């Protein structure tokens, strides 16, 4: 269970995330939607630890992780992908996979013990996630966009996370790649909590059991896909009349 | 095309499609594509051969030189080690330091003062204490500098390097010799060996110690530790999202580089017999950066090539235009930055064009 209690994020006078309280059950499939600037990515960064909240509590299970940095959270099993493909440009897919497969200890430091087989694990990770073998030893820039997204997802999944945060994983994908991605996400271990930020409604309604609509840093609507689809407020926010809807 | 592409990007139904993707790869000659695109897959004999030739040159060449030129060779070996130590943090961990000579100076000053003021002539003691001091200085500088990034990191290392430089200039109050430089440093006693300190023997002694230090650097960069550093250089945010304490890795690399620079400083003190503030300041730090830019960033032997080029240029300038040495080195710096940068960019373009052709091949 992943819990946010009254979490806020302020940049100067702007409240990017404003007093958000949410609970994600283990294994939940949640989509986070909302207009640009609604605070979706900010919320994801607060959950992943890339940004520290200005107030509120964040818990994983019973554990308070509010002040833990990103690497500590990653080692607790909270992992994420980034909105813009965020790979390590100068490293081959194989090297990146190996980095993702090595397990840093509590201090975020890799020890030799327990990591001897990271090379083999990296290869099976790449194979499992459909990164073609002939691209393993080239740099990511020569991979297709879809392959890069596959690789990025593979990196996030390398250490069997408990919570997977995906920031617009389907942006820029072709129709086929998108279908493949949706299927792949649907096929994830049901014990993994998945929170996905998306603009594409087909993806959202194809995947989510629960949809959270954000507007102006707050949770506007939180419910099943059916409820959200029927919600007039959502239609208003989403299709451009956000200003009025949130009044 | 679309059919194959589907195969590649759709292997989500795990086993069956993964198998398909693999067969697919083999069918279109994937392995040869990978070989061309990847520097790590060069023929295996090339690297040992190059290492062997370089080692033979380093060992045999000085036998043909006059003592005067053997001294130059010793100096080049020391500066090559110094440049390699900077490359650990610049080329591998992606941190540009403009204060690296401070650790070189910390090592050299410490061993010099131990000997001149403290009477410690033993090599092992002198080296151990000096490297420790250089590491501590690096730990302090790194702790402050790593609170910043990018241009601010460069400026903080520069400023702290200059602080240590001015400390070196005012050091005379603490010293018995009363000069701002430590003079009268003699070659050490390397018990249990008894070494006749000719120029040639100084060269070999330097080569062995620098070789051991370079081996340590090599082991660091070719290990998992080095891979993590390169990952951080490429994408720190991603690495921390993968669970790596990027600060700890960068900090430890900074200290390790400082320690190795300290080794170079000790060797330099033994070799030249004098440690002066000029060895500590920004000019020296800048020259080390120049060396690794000339020789190639992110590969240890680049530091060796850079040290050879810069030191030879300095030497020749000393010989033929002693009044204009800095002008020559400055010009070299500008040429290096402009021309090598241009080559680097066009080379990259060529490589990426090649890669995109391969990419097309891959997707075809």
PDB file of N, CA, C and O in Angstrom, chain B residues 199-268:
ATOM      1  N   UNK B 199      69.467   9.478 -13.579  1.00  0.00           N
ATOM      2  CA  UNK B 199      68.254   9.905 -14.282  1.00  0.00           C
ATOM      3  C   UNK B 199      67.460   8.702 -14.769  1.00  0.00           C
ATOM      4  O   UNK B 199      66.239   8.667 -14.701  1.00  0.00           O
ATOM      5  N   UNK B 200      68.200   7.705 -15.266  1.00  0.00           N
ATOM      6  CA  UNK B 200      67.519   6.536 -15.812  1.00  0.00           C
ATOM      7  C   UNK B 200      66.791   5.772 -14.705  1.00  0.00           C
ATOM      8  O   UNK B 200      65.635   5.366 -14.865  1.00  0.00           O
ATOM      9  N   UNK B 201      67.455   5.610 -13.565  1.00  0.00           N
ATOM     10  CA  UNK B 201      66.806   4.881 -12.470  1.00  0.00           C
ATOM     11  C   UNK B 201      65.615   5.653 -11.917  1.00  0.00           C
ATOM     12  O   UNK B 201      64.608   5.065 -11.515  1.00  0.00           O
ATOM     13  N   UNK B 202      65.736   6.967 -11.878  1.00  0.00           N
ATOM     14  CA  UNK B 202      64.592   7.782 -11.447  1.00  0.00           C
ATOM     15  C   UNK B 202      63.424   7.564 -12.397  1.00  0.00           C
ATOM     16  O   UNK B 202      62.268   7.443 -11.980  1.00  0.00           O
ATOM     17  N   UNK B 203      63.756   7.477 -13.675  1.00  0.00           N
ATOM     18  CA  UNK B 203      62.705   7.228 -14.655  1.00  0.00           C
ATOM     19  C   UNK B 203      62.009   5.892 -14.377  1.00  0.00           C
ATOM     20  O   UNK B 203      60.778   5.818 -14.321  1.00  0.00           O
ATOM     21  N   UNK B 204      62.798   4.850 -14.189  1.00  0.00           N
ATOM     22  CA  UNK B 204      62.187   3.530 -13.987  1.00  0.00           C
ATOM     23  C   UNK B 204      61.409   3.459 -12.673  1.00  0.00           C
ATOM     24  O   UNK B 204      60.341   2.868 -12.592  1.00  0.00           O
ATOM     25  N   UNK B 205      61.975   4.078 -11.651  1.00  0.00           N
ATOM     26  CA  UNK B 205      61.266   4.123 -10.367  1.00  0.00           C
ATOM     27  C   UNK B 205      59.902   4.807 -10.545  1.00  0.00           C
ATOM     28  O   UNK B 205      58.862   4.300 -10.134  1.00  0.00           O
ATOM     29  N   UNK B 206      59.926   5.955 -11.221  1.00  0.00           N
ATOM     30  CA  UNK B 206      58.691   6.694 -11.478  1.00  0.00           C
ATOM     31  C   UNK B 206      57.722   5.856 -12.298  1.00  0.00           C
ATOM     32  O   UNK B 206      56.519   5.799 -12.012  1.00  0.00           O
ATOM     33  N   UNK B 207      58.278   5.173 -13.307  1.00  0.00           N
ATOM     34  CA  UNK B 207      57.432   4.373 -14.190  1.00  0.00           C
ATOM     35  C   UNK B 207      56.730   3.255 -13.413  1.00  0.00           C
ATOM     36  O   UNK B 207      55.536   2.994 -13.615  1.00  0.00           O
ATOM     37  N   UNK B 208      57.445   2.613 -12.514  1.00  0.00           N
ATOM     38  CA  UNK B 208      56.856   1.509 -11.751  1.00  0.00           C
ATOM     39  C   UNK B 208      55.749   2.027 -10.832  1.00  0.00           C
ATOM     40  O   UNK B 208      54.627   1.503 -10.826  1.00  0.00           O
ATOM     41  N   UNK B 209      56.052   3.094 -10.079  1.00  0.00           N
ATOM     42  CA  UNK B 209      55.037   3.613  -9.155  1.00  0.00           C
ATOM     43  C   UNK B 209      53.821   4.139  -9.924  1.00  0.00           C
ATOM     44  O   UNK B 209      52.670   3.822  -9.606  1.00  0.00           O
ATOM     45  N   UNK B 210      54.096   4.905 -10.989  1.00  0.00           N
ATOM     46  CA  UNK B 210      52.986   5.443 -11.785  1.00  0.00           C
ATOM     47  C   UNK B 210      52.216   4.309 -12.439  1.00  0.00           C
ATOM     48  O   UNK B 210      50.989   4.372 -12.568  1.00  0.00           O
ATOM     49  N   UNK B 211      52.942   3.261 -12.846  1.00  0.00           N
ATOM     50  CA  UNK B 211      52.284   2.119 -13.476  1.00  0.00           C
ATOM     51  C   UNK B 211      51.315   1.441 -12.514  1.00  0.00           C
ATOM     52  O   UNK B 211      50.191   1.086 -12.900  1.00  0.00           O
ATOM     53  N   UNK B 212      51.741   1.289 -11.259  1.00  0.00           N
ATOM     54  CA  UNK B 212      50.853   0.679 -10.260  1.00  0.00           C
ATOM     55  C   UNK B 212      49.615   1.551 -10.056  1.00  0.00           C
ATOM     56  O   UNK B 212      48.476   1.074 -10.050  1.00  0.00           O
ATOM     57  N   UNK B 213      49.841   2.862  -9.944  1.00  0.00           N
ATOM     58  CA  UNK B 213      48.710   3.776  -9.743  1.00  0.00           C
ATOM     59  C   UNK B 213      47.779   3.748 -10.952  1.00  0.00           C
ATOM     60  O   UNK B 213      46.547   3.753 -10.817  1.00  0.00           O
ATOM     61  N   UNK B 214      48.367   3.695 -12.156  1.00  0.00           N
ATOM     62  CA  UNK B 214      47.552   3.657 -13.368  1.00  0.00           C
ATOM     63  C   UNK B 214      46.753   2.360 -13.429  1.00  0.00           C
ATOM     64  O   UNK B 214      45.608   2.344 -13.888  1.00  0.00           O
ATOM     65  N   UNK B 215      47.361   1.274 -12.939  1.00  0.00           N
ATOM     66  CA  UNK B 215      46.654  -0.005 -12.917  1.00  0.00           C
ATOM     67  C   UNK B 215      45.436   0.079 -11.992  1.00  0.00           C
ATOM     68  O   UNK B 215      44.353  -0.418 -12.316  1.00  0.00           O
ATOM     69  N   UNK B 216      45.627   0.748 -10.853  1.00  0.00           N
ATOM     70  CA  UNK B 216      44.495   0.946  -9.941  1.00  0.00           C
ATOM     71  C   UNK B 216      43.373   1.709 -10.658  1.00  0.00           C
ATOM     72  O   UNK B 216      42.201   1.322 -10.611  1.00  0.00           O
ATOM     73  N   UNK B 217      43.762   2.763 -11.358  1.00  0.00           N
ATOM     74  CA  UNK B 217      42.759   3.533 -12.114  1.00  0.00           C
ATOM     75  C   UNK B 217      42.071   2.656 -13.149  1.00  0.00           C
ATOM     76  O   UNK B 217      40.851   2.698 -13.312  1.00  0.00           O
ATOM     77  N   UNK B 218      42.875   1.853 -13.837  1.00  0.00           N
ATOM     78  CA  UNK B 218      42.308   0.997 -14.876  1.00  0.00           C
ATOM     79  C   UNK B 218      41.300   0.016 -14.271  1.00  0.00           C
ATOM     80  O   UNK B 218      40.214  -0.194 -14.814  1.00  0.00           O
ATOM     81  N   UNK B 219      41.684  -0.574 -13.142  1.00  0.00           N
ATOM     82  CA  UNK B 219      40.774  -1.531 -12.499  1.00  0.00           C
ATOM     83  C   UNK B 219      39.486  -0.832 -12.068  1.00  0.00           C
ATOM     84  O   UNK B 219      38.398  -1.376 -12.198  1.00  0.00           O
ATOM     85  N   UNK B 220      39.627   0.398 -11.581  1.00  0.00           N
ATOM     86  CA  UNK B 220      38.431   1.148 -11.176  1.00  0.00           C
ATOM     87  C   UNK B 220      37.496   1.376 -12.354  1.00  0.00           C
ATOM     88  O   UNK B 220      36.303   1.095 -12.289  1.00  0.00           O
ATOM     89  N   UNK B 221      38.051   1.880 -13.471  1.00  0.00           N
ATOM     90  CA  UNK B 221      37.156   2.272 -14.563  1.00  0.00           C
ATOM     91  C   UNK B 221      36.612   1.067 -15.324  1.00  0.00           C
ATOM     92  O   UNK B 221      35.560   1.148 -15.941  1.00  0.00           O
ATOM     93  N   UNK B 222      37.327  -0.068 -15.276  1.00  0.00           N
ATOM     94  CA  UNK B 222      36.813  -1.207 -16.039  1.00  0.00           C
ATOM     95  C   UNK B 222      35.939  -2.112 -15.169  1.00  0.00           C
ATOM     96  O   UNK B 222      35.424  -3.119 -15.652  1.00  0.00           O
ATOM     97  N   UNK B 223      35.757  -1.750 -13.922  1.00  0.00           N
ATOM     98  CA  UNK B 223      34.912  -2.567 -13.038  1.00  0.00           C
ATOM     99  C   UNK B 223      33.466  -2.075 -13.084  1.00  0.00           C
ATOM    100  O   UNK B 223      33.131  -1.148 -13.818  1.00  0.00           O
ATOM    101  N   UNK B 224      32.630  -2.702 -12.286  1.00  0.00           N
ATOM    102  CA  UNK B 224      31.247  -2.227 -12.143  1.00  0.00           C
ATOM    103  C   UNK B 224      31.215  -0.791 -11.647  1.00  0.00           C
ATOM    104  O   UNK B 224      30.374  -0.005 -12.043  1.00  0.00           O
ATOM    105  N   UNK B 225      32.170  -0.486 -10.767  1.00  0.00           N
ATOM    106  CA  UNK B 225      32.250   0.875 -10.250  1.00  0.00           C
ATOM    107  C   UNK B 225      32.368   1.875 -11.402  1.00  0.00           C
ATOM    108  O   UNK B 225      31.663   2.888 -11.434  1.00  0.00           O
ATOM    109  N   UNK B 226      33.251   1.548 -12.366  1.00  0.00           N
ATOM    110  CA  UNK B 226      33.428   2.427 -13.517  1.00  0.00           C
ATOM    111  C   UNK B 226      32.168   2.521 -14.353  1.00  0.00           C
ATOM    112  O   UNK B 226      31.830   3.588 -14.873  1.00  0.00           O
ATOM    113  N   UNK B 227      31.471   1.399 -14.471  1.00  0.00           N
ATOM    114  CA  UNK B 227      30.224   1.408 -15.242  1.00  0.00           C
ATOM    115  C   UNK B 227      29.187   2.313 -14.568  1.00  0.00           C
ATOM    116  O   UNK B 227      28.492   3.086 -15.236  1.00  0.00           O
ATOM    117  N   UNK B 228      29.117   2.225 -13.243  1.00  0.00           N
ATOM    118  CA  UNK B 228      28.179   3.095 -12.520  1.00  0.00           C
ATOM    119  C   UNK B 228      28.558   4.564 -12.730  1.00  0.00           C
ATOM    120  O   UNK B 228      27.702   5.405 -12.994  1.00  0.00           O
ATOM    121  N   UNK B 229      29.854   4.851 -12.660  1.00  0.00           N
ATOM    122  CA  UNK B 229      30.284   6.240 -12.882  1.00  0.00           C
ATOM    123  C   UNK B 229      29.863   6.730 -14.261  1.00  0.00           C
ATOM    124  O   UNK B 229      29.368   7.851 -14.418  1.00  0.00           O
ATOM    125  N   UNK B 230      30.044   5.889 -15.273  1.00  0.00           N
ATOM    126  CA  UNK B 230      29.663   6.304 -16.620  1.00  0.00           C
ATOM    127  C   UNK B 230      28.154   6.498 -16.718  1.00  0.00           C
ATOM    128  O   UNK B 230      27.683   7.413 -17.399  1.00  0.00           O
ATOM    129  N   UNK B 231      27.414   5.645 -16.049  1.00  0.00           N
ATOM    130  CA  UNK B 231      25.970   5.816 -16.027  1.00  0.00           C
ATOM    131  C   UNK B 231      25.580   7.153 -15.419  1.00  0.00           C
ATOM    132  O   UNK B 231      24.703   7.866 -15.922  1.00  0.00           O
ATOM    133  N   UNK B 232      26.257   7.515 -14.339  1.00  0.00           N
ATOM    134  CA  UNK B 232      25.967   8.788 -13.674  1.00  0.00           C
ATOM    135  C   UNK B 232      26.339   9.953 -14.584  1.00  0.00           C
ATOM    136  O   UNK B 232      25.608  10.938 -14.699  1.00  0.00           O
ATOM    137  N   UNK B 233      27.480   9.809 -15.271  1.00  0.00           N
ATOM    138  CA  UNK B 233      27.891  10.855 -16.210  1.00  0.00           C
ATOM    139  C   UNK B 233      26.793  11.075 -17.262  1.00  0.00           C
ATOM    140  O   UNK B 233      26.448  12.199 -17.601  1.00  0.00           O
ATOM    141  N   UNK B 234      26.226   9.981 -17.735  1.00  0.00           N
ATOM    142  CA  UNK B 234      25.240  10.084 -18.803  1.00  0.00           C
ATOM    143  C   UNK B 234      23.886  10.570 -18.288  1.00  0.00           C
ATOM    144  O   UNK B 234      23.196  11.302 -18.968  1.00  0.00           O
ATOM    145  N   UNK B 235      23.500  10.118 -17.119  1.00  0.00           N
ATOM    146  CA  UNK B 235      22.152  10.449 -16.669  1.00  0.00           C
ATOM    147  C   UNK B 235      22.013  10.206 -15.165  1.00  0.00           C
ATOM    148  O   UNK B 235      21.645   9.127 -14.720  1.00  0.00           O
ATOM    149  N   UNK B 236      22.305  11.235 -14.437  1.00  0.00           N
ATOM    150  CA  UNK B 236      22.304  11.105 -12.983  1.00  0.00           C
ATOM    151  C   UNK B 236      20.915  10.785 -12.433  1.00  0.00           C
ATOM    152  O   UNK B 236      20.760   9.937 -11.552  1.00  0.00           O
ATOM    153  N   UNK B 237      19.909  11.450 -12.997  1.00  0.00           N
ATOM    154  CA  UNK B 237      18.542  11.243 -12.497  1.00  0.00           C
ATOM    155  C   UNK B 237      18.103   9.791 -12.683  1.00  0.00           C
ATOM    156  O   UNK B 237      17.551   9.160 -11.776  1.00  0.00           O
ATOM    157  N   UNK B 238      18.419   9.259 -13.866  1.00  0.00           N
ATOM    158  CA  UNK B 238      18.053   7.889 -14.150  1.00  0.00           C
ATOM    159  C   UNK B 238      18.772   6.931 -13.190  1.00  0.00           C
ATOM    160  O   UNK B 238      18.189   5.980 -12.689  1.00  0.00           O
ATOM    161  N   UNK B 239      20.056   7.229 -12.930  1.00  0.00           N
ATOM    162  CA  UNK B 239      20.822   6.337 -12.063  1.00  0.00           C
ATOM    163  C   UNK B 239      20.279   6.356 -10.637  1.00  0.00           C
ATOM    164  O   UNK B 239      20.257   5.329  -9.969  1.00  0.00           O
ATOM    165  N   UNK B 240      19.847   7.504 -10.178  1.00  0.00           N
ATOM    166  CA  UNK B 240      19.309   7.504  -8.817  1.00  0.00           C
ATOM    167  C   UNK B 240      17.947   6.815  -8.798  1.00  0.00           C
ATOM    168  O   UNK B 240      17.605   6.146  -7.823  1.00  0.00           O
ATOM    169  N   UNK B 241      17.203   6.903  -9.909  1.00  0.00           N
ATOM    170  CA  UNK B 241      15.932   6.171  -9.969  1.00  0.00           C
ATOM    171  C   UNK B 241      16.166   4.664 -10.035  1.00  0.00           C
ATOM    172  O   UNK B 241      15.275   3.877  -9.746  1.00  0.00           O
ATOM    173  N   UNK B 242      17.378   4.258 -10.433  1.00  0.00           N
ATOM    174  CA  UNK B 242      17.704   2.831 -10.429  1.00  0.00           C
ATOM    175  C   UNK B 242      18.255   2.369  -9.077  1.00  0.00           C
ATOM    176  O   UNK B 242      18.625   1.226  -8.911  1.00  0.00           O
ATOM    177  N   UNK B 243      18.341   3.296  -8.134  1.00  0.00           N
ATOM    178  CA  UNK B 243      18.757   2.907  -6.781  1.00  0.00           C
ATOM    179  C   UNK B 243      20.197   3.233  -6.434  1.00  0.00           C
ATOM    180  O   UNK B 243      20.690   2.806  -5.395  1.00  0.00           O
ATOM    181  N   UNK B 244      20.874   3.976  -7.294  1.00  0.00           N
ATOM    182  CA  UNK B 244      22.271   4.292  -7.014  1.00  0.00           C
ATOM    183  C   UNK B 244      22.389   5.607  -6.257  1.00  0.00           C
ATOM    184  O   UNK B 244      21.746   6.588  -6.608  1.00  0.00           O
ATOM    185  N   UNK B 245      23.249   5.567  -5.252  1.00  0.00           N
ATOM    186  CA  UNK B 245      23.552   6.785  -4.511  1.00  0.00           C
ATOM    187  C   UNK B 245      24.590   7.549  -5.318  1.00  0.00           C
ATOM    188  O   UNK B 245      25.792   7.362  -5.152  1.00  0.00           O
ATOM    189  N   UNK B 246      24.119   8.382  -6.228  1.00  0.00           N
ATOM    190  CA  UNK B 246      25.022   9.002  -7.195  1.00  0.00           C
ATOM    191  C   UNK B 246      26.033   9.923  -6.502  1.00  0.00           C
ATOM    192  O   UNK B 246      27.176  10.015  -6.919  1.00  0.00           O
ATOM    193  N   UNK B 247      25.595  10.553  -5.435  1.00  0.00           N
ATOM    194  CA  UNK B 247      26.507  11.435  -4.696  1.00  0.00           C
ATOM    195  C   UNK B 247      27.701  10.647  -4.159  1.00  0.00           C
ATOM    196  O   UNK B 247      28.858  11.046  -4.316  1.00  0.00           O
ATOM    197  N   UNK B 248      27.410   9.520  -3.554  1.00  0.00           N
ATOM    198  CA  UNK B 248      28.475   8.721  -2.940  1.00  0.00           C
ATOM    199  C   UNK B 248      29.475   8.249  -3.992  1.00  0.00           C
ATOM    200  O   UNK B 248      30.690   8.251  -3.770  1.00  0.00           O
ATOM    201  N   UNK B 249      28.949   7.863  -5.156  1.00  0.00           N
ATOM    202  CA  UNK B 249      29.847   7.424  -6.230  1.00  0.00           C
ATOM    203  C   UNK B 249      30.716   8.573  -6.721  1.00  0.00           C
ATOM    204  O   UNK B 249      31.919   8.430  -6.914  1.00  0.00           O
ATOM    205  N   UNK B 250      30.097   9.730  -6.916  1.00  0.00           N
ATOM    206  CA  UNK B 250      30.883  10.861  -7.420  1.00  0.00           C
ATOM    207  C   UNK B 250      31.900  11.314  -6.382  1.00  0.00           C
ATOM    208  O   UNK B 250      33.043  11.612  -6.710  1.00  0.00           O
ATOM    209  N   UNK B 251      31.456  11.320  -5.144  1.00  0.00           N
ATOM    210  CA  UNK B 251      32.352  11.766  -4.068  1.00  0.00           C
ATOM    211  C   UNK B 251      33.536  10.823  -3.937  1.00  0.00           C
ATOM    212  O   UNK B 251      34.695  11.247  -3.829  1.00  0.00           O
ATOM    213  N   UNK B 252      33.274   9.518  -3.952  1.00  0.00           N
ATOM    214  CA  UNK B 252      34.369   8.570  -3.811  1.00  0.00           C
ATOM    215  C   UNK B 252      35.321   8.668  -4.999  1.00  0.00           C
ATOM    216  O   UNK B 252      36.540   8.563  -4.834  1.00  0.00           O
ATOM    217  N   UNK B 253      34.766   8.895  -6.197  1.00  0.00           N
ATOM    218  CA  UNK B 253      35.638   9.032  -7.370  1.00  0.00           C
ATOM    219  C   UNK B 253      36.505  10.285  -7.239  1.00  0.00           C
ATOM    220  O   UNK B 253      37.684  10.277  -7.599  1.00  0.00           O
ATOM    221  N   UNK B 254      35.894  11.329  -6.701  1.00  0.00           N
ATOM    222  CA  UNK B 254      36.648  12.577  -6.520  1.00  0.00           C
ATOM    223  C   UNK B 254      37.831  12.357  -5.573  1.00  0.00           C
ATOM    224  O   UNK B 254      38.951  12.804  -5.816  1.00  0.00           O
ATOM    225  N   UNK B 255      37.574  11.621  -4.483  1.00  0.00           N
ATOM    226  CA  UNK B 255      38.645  11.360  -3.516  1.00  0.00           C
ATOM    227  C   UNK B 255      39.702  10.438  -4.127  1.00  0.00           C
ATOM    228  O   UNK B 255      40.910  10.663  -3.974  1.00  0.00           O
ATOM    229  N   UNK B 256      39.250   9.405  -4.838  1.00  0.00           N
ATOM    230  CA  UNK B 256      40.214   8.492  -5.457  1.00  0.00           C
ATOM    231  C   UNK B 256      41.109   9.245  -6.438  1.00  0.00           C
ATOM    232  O   UNK B 256      42.328   9.043  -6.474  1.00  0.00           O
ATOM    233  N   UNK B 257      40.487  10.134  -7.237  1.00  0.00           N
ATOM    234  CA  UNK B 257      41.270  10.910  -8.199  1.00  0.00           C
ATOM    235  C   UNK B 257      42.260  11.808  -7.465  1.00  0.00           C
ATOM    236  O   UNK B 257      43.411  11.970  -7.887  1.00  0.00           O
ATOM    237  N   UNK B 258      41.820  12.387  -6.326  1.00  0.00           N
ATOM    238  CA  UNK B 258      42.714  13.219  -5.530  1.00  0.00           C
ATOM    239  C   UNK B 258      43.886  12.421  -4.983  1.00  0.00           C
ATOM    240  O   UNK B 258      45.032  12.881  -4.973  1.00  0.00           O
ATOM    241  N   UNK B 259      43.613  11.188  -4.542  1.00  0.00           N
ATOM    242  CA  UNK B 259      44.669  10.341  -3.996  1.00  0.00           C
ATOM    243  C   UNK B 259      45.703  10.008  -5.072  1.00  0.00           C
ATOM    244  O   UNK B 259      46.915  10.085  -4.839  1.00  0.00           O
ATOM    245  N   UNK B 260      45.215   9.673  -6.272  1.00  0.00           N
ATOM    246  CA  UNK B 260      46.150   9.336  -7.351  1.00  0.00           C
ATOM    247  C   UNK B 260      46.949  10.578  -7.765  1.00  0.00           C
ATOM    248  O   UNK B 260      48.151  10.511  -8.045  1.00  0.00           O
ATOM    249  N   UNK B 261      46.272  11.745  -7.780  1.00  0.00           N
ATOM    250  CA  UNK B 261      46.990  12.988  -8.067  1.00  0.00           C
ATOM    251  C   UNK B 261      48.061  13.215  -7.002  1.00  0.00           C
ATOM    252  O   UNK B 261      49.150  13.714  -7.298  1.00  0.00           O
ATOM    253  N   UNK B 262      47.764  12.806  -5.766  1.00  0.00           N
ATOM    254  CA  UNK B 262      48.750  12.908  -4.690  1.00  0.00           C
ATOM    255  C   UNK B 262      49.968  12.038  -4.968  1.00  0.00           C
ATOM    256  O   UNK B 262      51.108  12.449  -4.730  1.00  0.00           O
ATOM    257  N   UNK B 263      49.733  10.824  -5.489  1.00  0.00           N
ATOM    258  CA  UNK B 263      50.845   9.947  -5.864  1.00  0.00           C
ATOM    259  C   UNK B 263      51.723  10.657  -6.901  1.00  0.00           C
ATOM    260  O   UNK B 263      52.953  10.684  -6.790  1.00  0.00           O
ATOM    261  N   UNK B 264      51.053  11.255  -7.905  1.00  0.00           N
ATOM    262  CA  UNK B 264      51.802  11.978  -8.938  1.00  0.00           C
ATOM    263  C   UNK B 264      52.597  13.120  -8.315  1.00  0.00           C
ATOM    264  O   UNK B 264      53.756  13.365  -8.687  1.00  0.00           O
ATOM    265  N   UNK B 265      51.996  13.802  -7.339  1.00  0.00           N
ATOM    266  CA  UNK B 265      52.685  14.910  -6.678  1.00  0.00           C
ATOM    267  C   UNK B 265      53.932  14.447  -5.944  1.00  0.00           C
ATOM    268  O   UNK B 265      54.987  15.093  -5.993  1.00  0.00           O
ATOM    269  N   UNK B 266      53.827  13.304  -5.276  1.00  0.00           N
ATOM    270  CA  UNK B 266      54.977  12.751  -4.556  1.00  0.00           C
ATOM    271  C   UNK B 266      56.106  12.437  -5.553  1.00  0.00           C
ATOM    272  O   UNK B 266      57.266  12.796  -5.345  1.00  0.00           O
ATOM    273  N   UNK B 267      55.729  11.775  -6.641  1.00  0.00           N
ATOM    274  CA  UNK B 267      56.729  11.431  -7.654  1.00  0.00           C
ATOM    275  C   UNK B 267      57.392  12.692  -8.211  1.00  0.00           C
ATOM    276  O   UNK B 267      58.597  12.744  -8.436  1.00  0.00           O
ATOM    277  N   UNK B 268      56.549  13.727  -8.394  1.00  0.00           N
ATOM    278  CA  UNK B 268      57.079  14.973  -8.945  1.00  0.00           C
ATOM    279  C   UNK B 268      58.070  15.616  -7.980  1.00  0.00           C
ATOM    280  O   UNK B 268      59.123  16.123  -8.387  1.00  0.00           O
TER     281      UNK B 268
END
